[in-house]
Amino acid sequence: MHLSNNLTFTRKRRLAGLSLVLLFLSLYSATGQKKPNIILIMSDDMGYSDVGCYGSEIQTPNIDMLASSGVRLRQFYNMAKCAPSRSSLLTGQNIGNDKAISIAEALKKDYFTIMCGKEHLENWVPENVKVANSFQRSFMNIGNEHMIPPSGKMSSPFERNGKKLSENELEYEGDSFYKADAETDHALRWMKNAKEEGKPIFLYMAYHVAHYPLQARPEEISKYSQTYKVGWDVIRQKRYEKMQQLGIINDKYKLTPPTDNINESRDYPNDGDSRRANIPKYRPWTQLTQKEKDELSFEMAVYAAMIDRMDQNIGRLIKWLKDNGEYENTVIIYFTDNGPSPYDSNHNFNHPPGGPASFRSLSAAWANVAATPFKYFKQFGHEGGSNTHFVFHWPAKIKSGKILDGPGHITDIFPTILDIAGLQYPTEMNGKGTLPLVGTSLVPLIVNGSRTPPAFLYSGHTEKFRSYRVGDWKIVRVNKGEWELYNLRNDPTEMNNLAAQNATMVAEMDAAYEVIKKQYDKWIEKK
């Protein structure tokens, strides 16, 4: 087994990437065609099976349409937590230093760059990468609320183009504020501006859906008022069967047993034991009381309603593209920052989920449903936390609806966008050299069905939940325990830990990982 410790492109990858860039450059110059618009849509804390085209019963017709005429990946890795994923997306780095740059910086000469949604970056990210400093237009927020709370004060202010806004300065359509709607309103306004300037659009749409608190509009909640009364066991089995019918999974994907949240680093800061007693643990649905069934089915109905509303807003973006003749020449990429979140440290049991007073997260049993067929959740390096859906849609180039294995990684997005735009990664910016990208373009995989496999794939939140994958083999740990070892080709849902009988392989992979870790540690310490 060959374990590569390279943190940069190999010469072969650089040449292949350059050839692809030159191909796109020649295509645009020969035809006089405008560079493609690029729309990145990232949702928040959603599971692998939470959209219809990956097995869900939730109504996501717009995402499903993108999938049916585009490409889906079975394996697409994130960084298992919000801030690391968003940092890696913008910079193309697992962990970087002050030489990291933003996608928006690399595109700014050629594209009208827009960001709407949640920023939330790691401390290592340099100032030049931050959204207000790198995008031409931005409307962002890192607070959790989806609606303005009864107090009238949100936990974190919105910023428009770097200026903080008070709640009474927020602009929105309709009779009440809903974050996903307001974010889309701003995106549409600025897409129009780009059109007027004759520039291609780069839009990073970072929806906060379906991060806690569970808040949704009543009209969406009512759609799902009866859906989840059959319970989590039935819904999870139905999703599993639908995923097989769709071809998302095969017989090697065994349905994992339900798990509760065993993350030891997430707890209430005060009075944890008594507050945790209110958190519902997994039990077979048939063992719940009718009151529990009513309350918990409603919880999942709100979660579904949030996803439904996000999909409607994605539909608004698609409609604008069609109405303005931009649809065929637009690449839309949809994915999620990490797996579902059953973390309860901010639960407020004085209010049910749903309205602006709600501050509840998803129960672990429903998070299991979201992660079908995998185990575990956000933060975990296991597949349930680090592997989520990925849809790539480009009408001008792809009309197949095919499903590919991958794997891809969130650090591949930056070089993918450069390929689509026919641009090269700058070797210098902001008066200094740039940090080489970790990932490689997904375009060869998506267009031709294959690409040079990544040297390694990195995920899991901190060393407590780190995962490191080379080829089909993956080491991963829980709560900073011993490394587990899985062969994902034979066991994609991580049912059979092979560490005990493969100690030599574990040691080799651990040694290779430590080389990478030491480099990353130096960068973080220097910061």
Coordinates of N, CA and C in Angstrom, one line a residue, residues 93-224:
Q93 N -8.0 24.6 1.2 CA -7.0 24.0 2.1 C -7.7 23.2 3.2
N94 N -7.1 22.1 3.7 CA -7.6 21.5 4.9 C -7.4 22.4 6.1
I95 N -6.2 22.8 6.2 CA -5.8 23.9 7.2 C -4.7 24.7 6.5
G96 N -4.8 26.0 6.6 CA -3.9 26.9 5.8 C -3.1 27.8 6.7
N97 N -2.5 28.8 6.1 CA -1.7 29.8 6.8 C -2.0 31.2 6.1
D98 N -1.1 32.2 6.3 CA -1.4 33.5 5.8 C -1.2 33.6 4.3
K99 N -0.8 32.5 3.6 CA -0.7 32.5 2.2 C -1.9 32.0 1.5
A100 N -2.9 31.6 2.3 CA -4.2 31.2 1.7 C -4.9 32.3 1.1
I101 N -5.6 32.0 0.0 CA -6.4 33.1 -0.6 C -7.9 32.5 -0.8
S102 N -8.8 33.4 -1.2 CA -10.2 33.0 -1.3 C -10.5 32.7 -2.8
I103 N -11.4 31.9 -3.0 CA -12.0 31.7 -4.4 C -12.4 33.0 -5.0
A104 N -13.0 33.8 -4.2 CA -13.5 35.1 -4.7 C -12.3 36.0 -5.2
E105 N -11.2 35.9 -4.5 CA -10.0 36.7 -4.9 C -9.5 36.2 -6.3
A106 N -9.5 34.9 -6.4 CA -9.0 34.4 -7.7 C -9.9 34.7 -8.9
L107 N -11.2 35.0 -8.6 CA -12.2 35.2 -9.7 C -12.5 36.7 -9.9
K108 N -12.0 37.6 -9.0 CA -12.5 38.9 -9.0 C -12.3 39.7 -10.3
K109 N -11.3 39.4 -11.1 CA -11.1 40.2 -12.3 C -12.0 39.8 -13.4
D110 N -12.6 38.6 -13.3 CA -13.4 38.0 -14.4 C -14.9 37.9 -14.0
Y111 N -15.2 37.9 -12.7 CA -16.5 37.6 -12.2 C -17.1 38.7 -11.3
F112 N -18.4 38.8 -11.2 CA -19.1 39.6 -10.2 C -19.4 38.6 -9.1
T113 N -18.7 38.8 -8.0 CA -18.7 37.9 -6.9 C -19.7 38.3 -5.8
I114 N -20.5 37.3 -5.4 CA -21.6 37.5 -4.4 C -21.6 36.4 -3.4
M115 N -21.7 36.8 -2.1 CA -21.9 35.8 -1.1 C -23.1 36.2 -0.2
C116 N -24.0 35.2 0.0 CA -25.2 35.4 0.8 C -25.3 34.2 1.8
G117 N -25.4 34.5 3.1 CA -25.6 33.4 4.0 C -24.6 33.4 5.2
K118 N -24.2 32.3 5.6 CA -23.4 32.1 6.8 C -21.9 32.1 6.5
E119 N -21.1 32.9 7.2 CA -19.7 33.0 6.9 C -19.0 31.9 7.8
H120 N -18.7 32.2 9.1 CA -18.2 31.3 10.1 C -16.9 30.6 9.7
L121 N -15.8 31.3 9.9 CA -14.5 30.8 9.5 C -13.6 30.4 10.7
E122 N -12.6 29.6 10.5 CA -11.7 29.2 11.5 C -10.7 30.3 11.7
N123 N -10.0 30.3 12.9 CA -9.1 31.3 13.3 C -7.9 31.4 12.4
W124 N -7.5 30.3 11.7 CA -6.3 30.3 10.8 C -6.6 31.1 9.5
V125 N -7.8 31.3 9.2 CA -8.1 32.0 7.9 C -7.7 33.4 7.9
P126 N -6.9 33.9 6.9 CA -6.4 35.2 6.9 C -7.4 36.3 6.6
E127 N -7.2 37.5 6.9 CA -8.1 38.6 6.8 C -8.6 38.7 5.3
N128 N -7.7 38.5 4.4 CA -8.0 38.7 3.0 C -9.1 37.7 2.5
V129 N -9.2 36.6 3.2 CA -10.2 35.6 2.7 C -11.6 35.9 3.3
K130 N -11.7 36.6 4.3 CA -13.0 36.9 4.9 C -13.9 37.6 3.9
V131 N -15.2 37.2 4.0 CA -16.2 37.5 3.0 C -16.2 39.0 2.6
A132 N -16.3 39.8 3.7 CA -16.4 41.3 3.4 C -15.2 41.8 2.7
N133 N -14.1 41.1 2.8 CA -12.8 41.6 2.2 C -12.6 41.0 0.8
S134 N -13.3 39.9 0.5 CA -12.9 39.2 -0.8 C -14.1 39.2 -1.8
F135 N -15.3 39.3 -1.4 CA -16.5 39.3 -2.3 C -16.9 40.8 -2.6
Q136 N -17.4 41.0 -3.8 CA -17.9 42.4 -4.1 C -19.2 42.7 -3.4
R137 N -20.0 41.7 -3.2 CA -21.3 42.0 -2.5 C -21.5 40.8 -1.5
S138 N -22.0 41.2 -0.3 CA -22.2 40.1 0.7 C -23.3 40.5 1.6
F139 N -24.0 39.5 2.0 CA -25.1 39.7 3.0 C -25.0 38.4 3.9
M140 N -24.4 38.6 5.1 CA -24.0 37.4 5.9 C -24.4 37.6 7.3
N141 N -24.3 36.4 8.0 CA -24.7 36.3 9.4 C -24.1 35.0 9.9
I142 N -23.7 35.0 11.2 CA -23.3 33.7 11.8 C -24.2 33.3 13.0
G143 N -25.2 34.1 13.3 CA -26.2 33.8 14.3 C -27.0 32.6 13.9
N144 N -27.7 32.0 14.8 CA -28.4 30.7 14.6 C -29.8 30.9 14.2
E145 N -30.5 32.0 14.6 CA -31.9 32.2 14.3 C -32.2 32.3 12.9
H146 N -33.4 31.6 12.5 CA -33.9 31.8 11.2 C -35.0 32.8 11.1
M147 N -35.6 33.1 12.3 CA -36.6 34.2 12.4 C -36.1 35.2 13.4
I148 N -36.6 36.4 13.4 CA -36.3 37.4 14.4 C -37.0 36.9 15.7
P149 N -36.3 36.7 16.8 CA -36.9 36.2 18.0 C -37.9 37.2 18.7
P150 N -38.7 36.7 19.6 CA -39.6 37.7 20.3 C -39.0 38.9 20.9
S151 N -37.7 38.8 21.3 CA -37.0 39.9 21.9 C -36.7 41.0 20.9
G152 N -36.8 40.6 19.6 CA -36.5 41.5 18.5 C -35.0 41.7 18.3
K153 N -34.2 40.9 19.0 CA -32.7 41.0 18.9 C -32.1 39.7 18.5
M154 N -31.5 39.6 17.4 CA -30.8 38.3 17.0 C -29.4 38.2 17.7
S155 N -28.9 37.0 17.8 CA -27.7 36.7 18.6 C -26.5 37.3 17.9
S156 N -26.5 37.5 16.6 CA -25.4 38.1 15.8 C -26.0 38.9 14.7
P157 N -25.4 40.1 14.5 CA -26.0 41.0 13.5 C -25.7 40.5 12.1
F158 N -26.6 40.9 11.2 CA -26.3 40.7 9.8 C -25.3 41.8 9.4
E159 N -24.6 41.4 8.3 CA -23.7 42.4 7.7 C -24.0 42.5 6.2
R160 N -24.1 43.7 5.7 CA -24.3 43.9 4.2 C -23.1 44.6 3.7
N161 N -22.3 44.0 2.9 CA -21.1 44.6 2.4 C -20.2 45.1 3.5
G162 N -20.1 44.4 4.6 CA -19.2 44.7 5.7 C -19.8 45.6 6.7
K163 N -21.0 46.2 6.5 CA -21.7 47.1 7.4 C -22.7 46.3 8.3
K164 N -22.6 46.4 9.6 CA -23.5 45.8 10.4 C -24.9 46.4 10.4
L165 N -25.9 45.5 10.4 CA -27.3 46.0 10.3 C -28.1 45.7 11.6
S166 N -28.8 46.7 12.0 CA -29.7 46.4 13.1 C -31.0 45.6 12.6
E167 N -31.7 45.0 13.5 CA -32.9 44.2 13.1 C -33.9 45.0 12.3
N168 N -34.0 46.3 12.6 CA -35.0 47.1 11.9 C -34.5 47.6 10.5
E169 N -33.2 47.3 10.2 CA -32.7 47.7 8.9 C -32.7 46.5 7.9
L170 N -33.2 45.3 8.4 CA -33.2 44.2 7.5 C -34.3 44.3 6.5
E171 N -34.0 44.1 5.3 CA -34.9 44.2 4.2 C -35.4 42.8 3.8
Y172 N -36.7 42.6 3.6 CA -37.2 41.3 3.2 C -38.6 41.5 2.6
E173 N -38.9 40.4 1.8 CA -40.2 40.4 1.1 C -41.2 39.8 2.1
G174 N -42.5 40.1 1.9 CA -43.5 39.4 2.7 C -43.8 40.1 4.0
D175 N -44.5 39.4 4.9 CA -45.0 40.1 6.1 C -44.1 39.7 7.3
S176 N -43.1 38.9 7.1 CA -42.2 38.5 8.2 C -40.8 38.1 7.7
F177 N -39.8 38.2 8.5 CA -38.5 37.8 8.1 C -38.2 36.3 8.3
Y178 N -37.7 35.7 7.2 CA -37.1 34.4 7.3 C -35.8 34.4 6.6
K179 N -34.8 33.9 7.3 CA -33.4 34.1 6.8 C -33.2 33.6 5.4
A180 N -33.6 32.4 5.1 CA -33.3 31.8 3.7 C -34.0 32.7 2.7
D181 N -35.1 33.2 2.9 CA -35.8 34.1 2.0 C -35.0 35.4 1.8
A182 N -34.6 36.0 2.9 CA -33.9 37.3 2.8 C -32.5 37.1 2.1
E183 N -31.9 36.0 2.4 CA -30.6 35.8 1.7 C -30.8 35.6 0.2
T184 N -31.9 34.9 -0.2 CA -32.2 34.8 -1.7 C -32.6 36.1 -2.3
D185 N -33.3 36.9 -1.5 CA -33.7 38.3 -2.0 C -32.4 39.1 -2.4
H186 N -31.5 39.0 -1.5 CA -30.2 39.8 -1.8 C -29.5 39.2 -3.0
A187 N -29.4 37.9 -3.1 CA -28.7 37.2 -4.2 C -29.3 37.6 -5.5
L188 N -30.6 37.6 -5.6 CA -31.3 38.0 -6.8 C -31.1 39.4 -7.2
R189 N -31.1 40.3 -6.3 CA -30.8 41.7 -6.5 C -29.4 41.9 -7.1
W190 N -28.4 41.2 -6.6 CA -27.1 41.4 -7.0 C -26.8 40.6 -8.3
M191 N -27.5 39.5 -8.5 CA -27.4 38.8 -9.8 C -27.9 39.7 -11.0
K192 N -28.9 40.5 -10.7 CA -29.4 41.5 -11.7 C -28.3 42.5 -11.9
N193 N -27.6 43.0 -10.9 CA -26.5 43.9 -11.1 C -25.4 43.4 -11.9
A194 N -25.1 42.1 -11.7 CA -24.0 41.5 -12.5 C -24.5 41.4 -14.0
K195 N -25.7 41.1 -14.2 CA -26.2 41.0 -15.6 C -26.1 42.4 -16.2
E196 N -26.5 43.4 -15.5 CA -26.4 44.8 -16.0 C -25.0 45.2 -16.4
E197 N -24.0 44.7 -15.6 CA -22.6 45.0 -15.9 C -22.0 44.1 -17.0
G198 N -22.8 43.1 -17.4 CA -22.3 42.2 -18.4 C -21.2 41.2 -17.9
K199 N -21.2 41.0 -16.6 CA -20.1 40.1 -16.1 C -20.8 38.7 -15.7
P200 N -20.0 37.6 -15.8 CA -20.6 36.4 -15.3 C -20.7 36.4 -13.8
I201 N -21.6 35.6 -13.2 CA -21.9 35.6 -11.8 C -21.1 34.5 -11.1
F202 N -20.5 34.8 -10.0 CA -20.1 33.8 -9.0 C -20.8 34.0 -7.7
L203 N -21.7 33.1 -7.4 CA -22.6 33.3 -6.2 C -22.3 32.1 -5.3
Y204 N -21.9 32.5 -4.1 CA -21.8 31.5 -3.0 C -23.0 31.7 -2.1
M205 N -23.9 30.7 -2.1 CA -25.2 30.7 -1.4 C -25.1 29.8 -0.2
A206 N -24.8 30.3 1.0 CA -24.5 29.5 2.1 C -25.7 29.5 3.1
Y207 N -26.7 28.8 2.7 CA -27.9 28.7 3.5 C -27.6 28.1 4.9
H208 N -28.4 28.6 5.9 CA -28.2 28.2 7.3 C -29.1 26.9 7.6
V209 N -29.8 26.5 6.6 CA -30.7 25.3 6.7 C -29.9 24.0 6.7
A210 N -30.2 23.1 7.6 CA -31.2 23.1 8.6 C -30.6 23.1 10.0
H211 N -29.6 24.0 10.2 CA -29.0 24.2 11.5 C -30.0 24.6 12.5
Y212 N -29.8 24.1 13.8 CA -30.8 24.5 14.8 C -30.7 26.0 15.0
P213 N -31.7 26.7 15.5 CA -32.9 26.2 16.1 C -33.9 25.8 15.0
L214 N -34.8 24.8 15.3 CA -35.8 24.3 14.3 C -36.9 25.4 14.2
Q215 N -36.8 26.2 13.2 CA -37.8 27.2 12.9 C -38.2 27.2 11.5
A216 N -39.5 27.2 11.3 CA -40.0 27.2 9.9 C -41.3 27.9 9.8
R217 N -41.7 28.3 8.6 CA -43.0 28.9 8.4 C -44.1 27.9 8.6
P218 N -45.3 28.3 9.1 CA -46.4 27.4 9.3 C -46.9 26.7 8.1
E219 N -46.9 27.4 6.9 CA -47.4 26.8 5.7 C -46.5 25.6 5.3
E220 N -45.2 25.6 5.5 CA -44.3 24.5 5.2 C -44.5 23.4 6.3
I221 N -44.6 23.8 7.5 CA -44.7 22.7 8.6 C -46.0 21.9 8.3
S222 N -47.1 22.6 7.9 CA -48.3 21.9 7.7 C -48.2 20.8 6.7
K223 N -47.3 20.9 5.7 CA -47.2 19.9 4.7 C -46.7 18.6 5.2
Y224 N -46.1 18.6 6.4 CA -45.4 17.4 6.9 C -46.1 17.0 8.3

